[in-house]
Amino acid sequence: MSHTASPPLTERQEARRRRILHASAQLASRGGFDAVQMREVAESSQVALGTLYRYFPSKVHLLVATMQDQLEHMHGTLRKKPPAGDTAAERVAETLMRAFRALQREPNLADAMVRALTFADRSVSPEVDQVSRQTTVIILDAMGLDDPTPAQLSAVRVIEHTWHSALITWLSGRASIAQVKIDIETVCRLIDLTGPDAR
């Protein structure tokens, strides 16, 4: 099933999309998943409700897109101040913990976005894929890799899954930050095990 690429947005559409995502993030920060109501998002971003639904067919679409936007913003911040670890594994663990702490500062927003990802069905696949791609880019960037091997890409996927489920267990109060850090550091060791020198 191939998704036809949608035409690039005009400047006005892009500005409107930014306003919508900003409104969504603000509402979620204040009251979590339930606080994001499409009518309020439309009012807050000064777009008609029908227009909002054209951009984002549901609240889940909107919140997953909000997560992608937040990750993109985080990536920009990480690029300005790259991780300092000696090994690729250390740099990735540091990067993911920094992203984690950014989400920790906005627990309601984090909860809303992660909940949307968990609820996302097949109709939200393109948005979920973008979140996954953005996370992959952040990890590969921290590794300092332009041309990863299939084994390294597999390790990156496992790291992503772990990071995502660590977020869920932390948000539901089943894991402490210390525990999350240990799990992230543990899974990041896969990078050293799958590197070209590891063969």
mmCIF file of C-alpha atoms in Angstrom:
data_model
loop_
_atom_site.group_PDB
_atom_site.id
_atom_site.type_symbol
_atom_site.label_atom_id
_atom_site.label_comp_id
_atom_site.label_asym_id
_atom_site.label_seq_id
_atom_site.Cartn_x
_atom_site.Cartn_y
_atom_site.Cartn_z
ATOM 1 C CA MET A 1 0.000 0.000 0.000
ATOM 2 C CA SER A 2 1.845 3.100 -1.166
ATOM 3 C CA HIS A 3 1.047 6.520 0.203
ATOM 4 C CA THR A 4 1.166 9.175 -2.475
ATOM 5 C CA ALA A 5 3.358 12.010 -1.291
ATOM 6 C CA SER A 6 1.200 15.027 -0.541
ATOM 7 C CA PRO A 7 2.241 18.199 -2.360
ATOM 8 C CA PRO A 8 4.472 20.480 -0.284
ATOM 9 C CA LEU A 9 2.573 23.041 1.762
ATOM 10 C CA THR A 10 2.540 26.687 0.743
ATOM 11 C CA GLU A 11 4.025 29.204 3.190
ATOM 12 C CA ARG A 12 0.565 30.128 4.468
ATOM 13 C CA GLN A 13 -0.406 26.473 4.939
ATOM 14 C CA GLU A 14 2.890 25.768 6.716
ATOM 15 C CA ALA A 15 2.298 28.741 9.050
ATOM 16 C CA ARG A 16 -1.229 27.446 9.739
ATOM 17 C CA ARG A 17 0.095 23.940 10.427
ATOM 18 C CA ARG A 18 2.672 25.393 12.864
ATOM 19 C CA ARG A 19 -0.083 27.299 14.708
ATOM 20 C CA ILE A 20 -2.164 24.129 14.973
ATOM 21 C CA LEU A 21 0.760 22.077 16.353
ATOM 22 C CA HIS A 22 1.631 24.866 18.796
ATOM 23 C CA ALA A 23 -1.976 25.016 20.057
ATOM 24 C CA SER A 24 -2.076 21.220 20.385
ATOM 25 C CA ALA A 25 1.168 21.169 22.425
ATOM 26 C CA GLN A 26 -0.056 23.981 24.693
ATOM 27 C CA LEU A 27 -3.394 22.319 25.414
ATOM 28 C CA ALA A 28 -1.699 18.950 26.030
ATOM 29 C CA SER A 29 0.874 20.583 28.364
ATOM 30 C CA ARG A 30 -1.940 22.005 30.451
ATOM 31 C CA GLY A 31 -4.194 18.970 30.709
ATOM 32 C CA GLY A 32 -2.819 15.938 28.889
ATOM 33 C CA PHE A 33 -4.599 13.824 26.270
ATOM 34 C CA ASP A 34 -8.150 14.691 27.340
ATOM 35 C CA ALA A 35 -7.481 18.446 27.214
ATOM 36 C CA VAL A 36 -6.782 18.308 23.476
ATOM 37 C CA GLN A 37 -10.214 18.904 21.948
ATOM 38 C CA MET A 38 -10.327 19.567 18.211
ATOM 39 C CA ARG A 39 -12.735 22.532 18.612
ATOM 40 C CA GLU A 40 -10.418 24.175 21.149
ATOM 41 C CA VAL A 41 -7.371 23.536 18.975
ATOM 42 C CA ALA A 42 -9.194 25.178 16.046
ATOM 43 C CA GLU A 43 -10.163 28.208 18.138
ATOM 44 C CA SER A 44 -6.730 28.522 19.691
ATOM 45 C CA SER A 45 -4.923 28.335 16.348
ATOM 46 C CA GLN A 46 -7.528 30.532 14.600
ATOM 47 C CA VAL A 47 -8.445 28.025 11.915
ATOM 48 C CA ALA A 48 -11.887 26.745 10.992
ATOM 49 C CA LEU A 49 -12.745 23.321 12.443
ATOM 50 C CA GLY A 50 -13.190 21.912 8.926
ATOM 51 C CA THR A 51 -9.714 23.161 7.972
ATOM 52 C CA LEU A 52 -8.209 21.544 11.077
ATOM 53 C CA TYR A 53 -9.754 18.184 10.107
ATOM 54 C CA ARG A 54 -8.281 18.523 6.615
ATOM 55 C CA TYR A 55 -4.805 18.778 8.125
ATOM 56 C CA PHE A 56 -5.384 16.236 10.889
ATOM 57 C CA PRO A 57 -8.343 13.813 10.519
ATOM 58 C CA SER A 58 -8.369 13.019 14.276
ATOM 59 C CA LYS A 59 -6.914 13.979 17.637
ATOM 60 C CA VAL A 60 -4.597 10.952 17.445
ATOM 61 C CA HIS A 61 -3.238 12.149 14.064
ATOM 62 C CA LEU A 62 -2.729 15.595 15.559
ATOM 63 C CA LEU A 63 -0.916 14.401 18.689
ATOM 64 C CA VAL A 64 1.354 11.996 16.794
ATOM 65 C CA ALA A 65 2.254 14.887 14.462
ATOM 66 C CA THR A 66 2.869 17.011 17.580
ATOM 67 C CA MET A 67 5.341 14.380 18.807
ATOM 68 C CA GLN A 68 7.165 14.398 15.477
ATOM 69 C CA ASP A 69 7.344 18.194 15.699
ATOM 70 C CA GLN A 70 8.683 18.067 19.276
ATOM 71 C CA LEU A 71 11.327 15.493 18.262
ATOM 72 C CA GLU A 72 12.371 17.676 15.336
ATOM 73 C CA HIS A 73 12.765 20.629 17.683
ATOM 74 C CA MET A 74 14.743 18.439 20.117
ATOM 75 C CA HIS A 75 16.973 17.281 17.267
ATOM 76 C CA GLY A 76 17.803 20.916 16.481
ATOM 77 C CA THR A 77 18.771 21.502 20.123
ATOM 78 C CA LEU A 78 20.879 18.312 20.219
ATOM 79 C CA ARG A 79 22.702 19.350 17.050
ATOM 80 C CA LYS A 80 23.716 22.643 18.646
ATOM 81 C CA LYS A 81 25.155 20.774 21.635
ATOM 82 C CA PRO A 82 26.113 17.251 20.520
ATOM 83 C CA PRO A 83 26.590 14.468 23.102
ATOM 84 C CA ALA A 84 30.093 14.131 24.495
ATOM 85 C CA GLY A 85 30.509 10.347 25.014
ATOM 86 C CA ASP A 86 33.605 8.542 23.694
ATOM 87 C CA THR A 87 31.749 5.629 22.150
ATOM 88 C CA ALA A 88 28.697 5.599 19.878
ATOM 89 C CA ALA A 89 26.780 3.699 22.593
ATOM 90 C CA GLU A 90 27.545 6.390 25.208
ATOM 91 C CA ARG A 91 26.560 9.201 22.827
ATOM 92 C CA VAL A 92 23.244 7.563 21.933
ATOM 93 C CA ALA A 93 22.419 6.866 25.604
ATOM 94 C CA GLU A 94 23.208 10.495 26.491
ATOM 95 C CA THR A 95 21.110 11.775 23.565
ATOM 96 C CA LEU A 96 18.094 9.642 24.457
ATOM 97 C CA MET A 97 18.310 10.609 28.129
ATOM 98 C CA ARG A 98 18.405 14.273 27.138
ATOM 99 C CA ALA A 99 15.311 13.757 24.975
ATOM 100 C CA PHE A 100 13.730 11.872 27.873
ATOM 101 C CA ARG A 101 14.439 14.722 30.303
ATOM 102 C CA ALA A 102 12.938 17.235 27.883
ATOM 103 C CA LEU A 103 9.746 15.145 27.884
ATOM 104 C CA GLN A 104 9.970 14.813 31.666
ATOM 105 C CA ARG A 105 9.748 18.601 31.988
ATOM 106 C CA GLU A 106 6.341 18.435 30.237
ATOM 107 C CA PRO A 107 4.768 15.259 31.672
ATOM 108 C CA ASN A 108 1.207 16.073 30.505
ATOM 109 C CA LEU A 109 2.390 16.700 26.967
ATOM 110 C CA ALA A 110 4.575 13.567 27.007
ATOM 111 C CA ASP A 111 1.654 11.491 28.277
ATOM 112 C CA ALA A 112 -0.702 12.858 25.581
ATOM 113 C CA MET A 113 1.774 12.188 22.754
ATOM 114 C CA VAL A 114 2.748 8.712 23.921
ATOM 115 C CA ARG A 115 -0.897 7.803 24.464
ATOM 116 C CA ALA A 116 -1.696 8.924 20.911
ATOM 117 C CA LEU A 117 1.154 6.761 19.566
ATOM 118 C CA THR A 118 -0.225 3.804 21.510
ATOM 119 C CA PHE A 119 -3.768 4.376 20.195
ATOM 120 C CA ALA A 120 -2.654 4.936 16.602
ATOM 121 C CA ASP A 121 -4.182 2.471 14.149
ATOM 122 C CA ARG A 122 -3.237 1.847 10.534
ATOM 123 C CA SER A 123 -4.801 5.121 9.348
ATOM 124 C CA VAL A 124 -2.140 7.004 11.328
ATOM 125 C CA SER A 125 0.736 4.985 9.796
ATOM 126 C CA PRO A 126 2.316 7.872 7.839
ATOM 127 C CA GLU A 127 2.485 10.043 10.986
ATOM 128 C CA VAL A 128 3.788 7.173 13.133
ATOM 129 C CA ASP A 129 6.422 6.419 10.459
ATOM 130 C CA GLN A 130 7.565 10.031 10.650
ATOM 131 C CA VAL A 131 8.012 9.817 14.428
ATOM 132 C CA SER A 132 10.004 6.615 13.935
ATOM 133 C CA ARG A 133 12.125 8.147 11.158
ATOM 134 C CA GLN A 134 12.831 11.230 13.259
ATOM 135 C CA THR A 135 13.900 9.049 16.215
ATOM 136 C CA THR A 136 16.139 6.997 13.899
ATOM 137 C CA VAL A 137 17.791 10.147 12.542
ATOM 138 C CA ILE A 138 18.445 11.403 16.093
ATOM 139 C CA ILE A 139 20.065 8.063 17.042
ATOM 140 C CA LEU A 140 22.164 7.777 13.846
ATOM 141 C CA ASP A 141 23.279 11.368 14.305
ATOM 142 C CA ALA A 142 24.464 10.601 17.833
ATOM 143 C CA MET A 143 26.275 7.510 16.519
ATOM 144 C CA GLY A 144 27.967 9.666 13.908
ATOM 145 C CA LEU A 145 26.916 7.271 11.144
ATOM 146 C CA ASP A 146 25.913 8.097 7.590
ATOM 147 C CA ASP A 147 25.996 4.568 6.289
ATOM 148 C CA PRO A 148 24.825 2.062 8.919
ATOM 149 C CA THR A 149 25.004 -1.677 8.288
ATOM 150 C CA PRO A 150 21.744 -3.724 8.387
ATOM 151 C CA ALA A 151 22.837 -5.065 11.801
ATOM 152 C CA GLN A 152 23.309 -1.542 13.113
ATOM 153 C CA LEU A 153 19.914 -0.464 11.771
ATOM 154 C CA SER A 154 18.382 -3.450 13.537
ATOM 155 C CA ALA A 155 20.097 -2.348 16.777
ATOM 156 C CA VAL A 156 18.705 1.168 16.250
ATOM 157 C CA ARG A 157 15.176 -0.254 15.914
ATOM 158 C CA VAL A 158 15.557 -2.247 19.144
ATOM 159 C CA ILE A 159 16.870 0.894 20.895
ATOM 160 C CA GLU A 160 13.847 2.827 19.613
ATOM 161 C CA HIS A 161 11.422 0.167 20.898
ATOM 162 C CA THR A 162 13.134 0.220 24.294
ATOM 163 C CA TRP A 163 13.066 4.012 24.488
ATOM 164 C CA HIS A 164 9.373 4.048 23.595
ATOM 165 C CA SER A 165 8.396 1.379 26.128
ATOM 166 C CA ALA A 166 10.603 3.033 28.779
ATOM 167 C CA LEU A 167 8.571 6.205 28.220
ATOM 168 C CA ILE A 168 5.348 4.249 28.709
ATOM 169 C CA THR A 169 6.515 2.504 31.898
ATOM 170 C CA TRP A 170 7.836 5.801 33.308
ATOM 171 C CA LEU A 171 4.621 7.698 32.457
ATOM 172 C CA SER A 172 2.502 5.006 34.107
ATOM 173 C CA GLY A 173 4.641 5.217 37.250
ATOM 174 C CA ARG A 174 6.061 1.706 36.844
ATOM 175 C CA ALA A 175 9.693 2.790 36.331
ATOM 176 C CA SER A 176 11.913 5.426 37.913
ATOM 177 C CA ILE A 177 14.184 7.729 35.903
ATOM 178 C CA ALA A 178 17.177 5.798 37.311
ATOM 179 C CA GLN A 179 15.701 2.552 35.975
ATOM 180 C CA VAL A 180 15.016 4.109 32.577
ATOM 181 C CA LYS A 181 18.631 5.327 32.398
ATOM 182 C CA ILE A 182 19.970 1.837 33.158
ATOM 183 C CA ASP A 183 17.700 0.246 30.528
ATOM 184 C CA ILE A 184 18.669 2.819 27.889
ATOM 185 C CA GLU A 185 22.393 2.394 28.631
ATOM 186 C CA THR A 186 22.010 -1.392 28.511
ATOM 187 C CA VAL A 187 20.235 -1.449 25.137
ATOM 188 C CA CYS A 188 22.664 1.093 23.657
ATOM 189 C CA ARG A 189 25.468 -1.461 24.127
ATOM 190 C CA LEU A 190 23.962 -3.227 21.113
ATOM 191 C CA ILE A 191 25.585 -0.510 19.000
ATOM 192 C CA ASP A 192 29.086 -1.630 19.973
ATOM 193 C CA LEU A 193 28.091 -5.262 19.435
ATOM 194 C CA THR A 194 26.843 -4.617 15.890
ATOM 195 C CA GLY A 195 29.565 -2.200 14.730
ATOM 196 C CA PRO A 196 31.791 -3.139 11.773
ATOM 197 C CA ASP A 197 34.641 -3.930 14.223
ATOM 198 C CA ALA A 198 32.459 -6.352 16.157
ATOM 199 C CA ARG A 199 32.485 -9.027 13.473
#
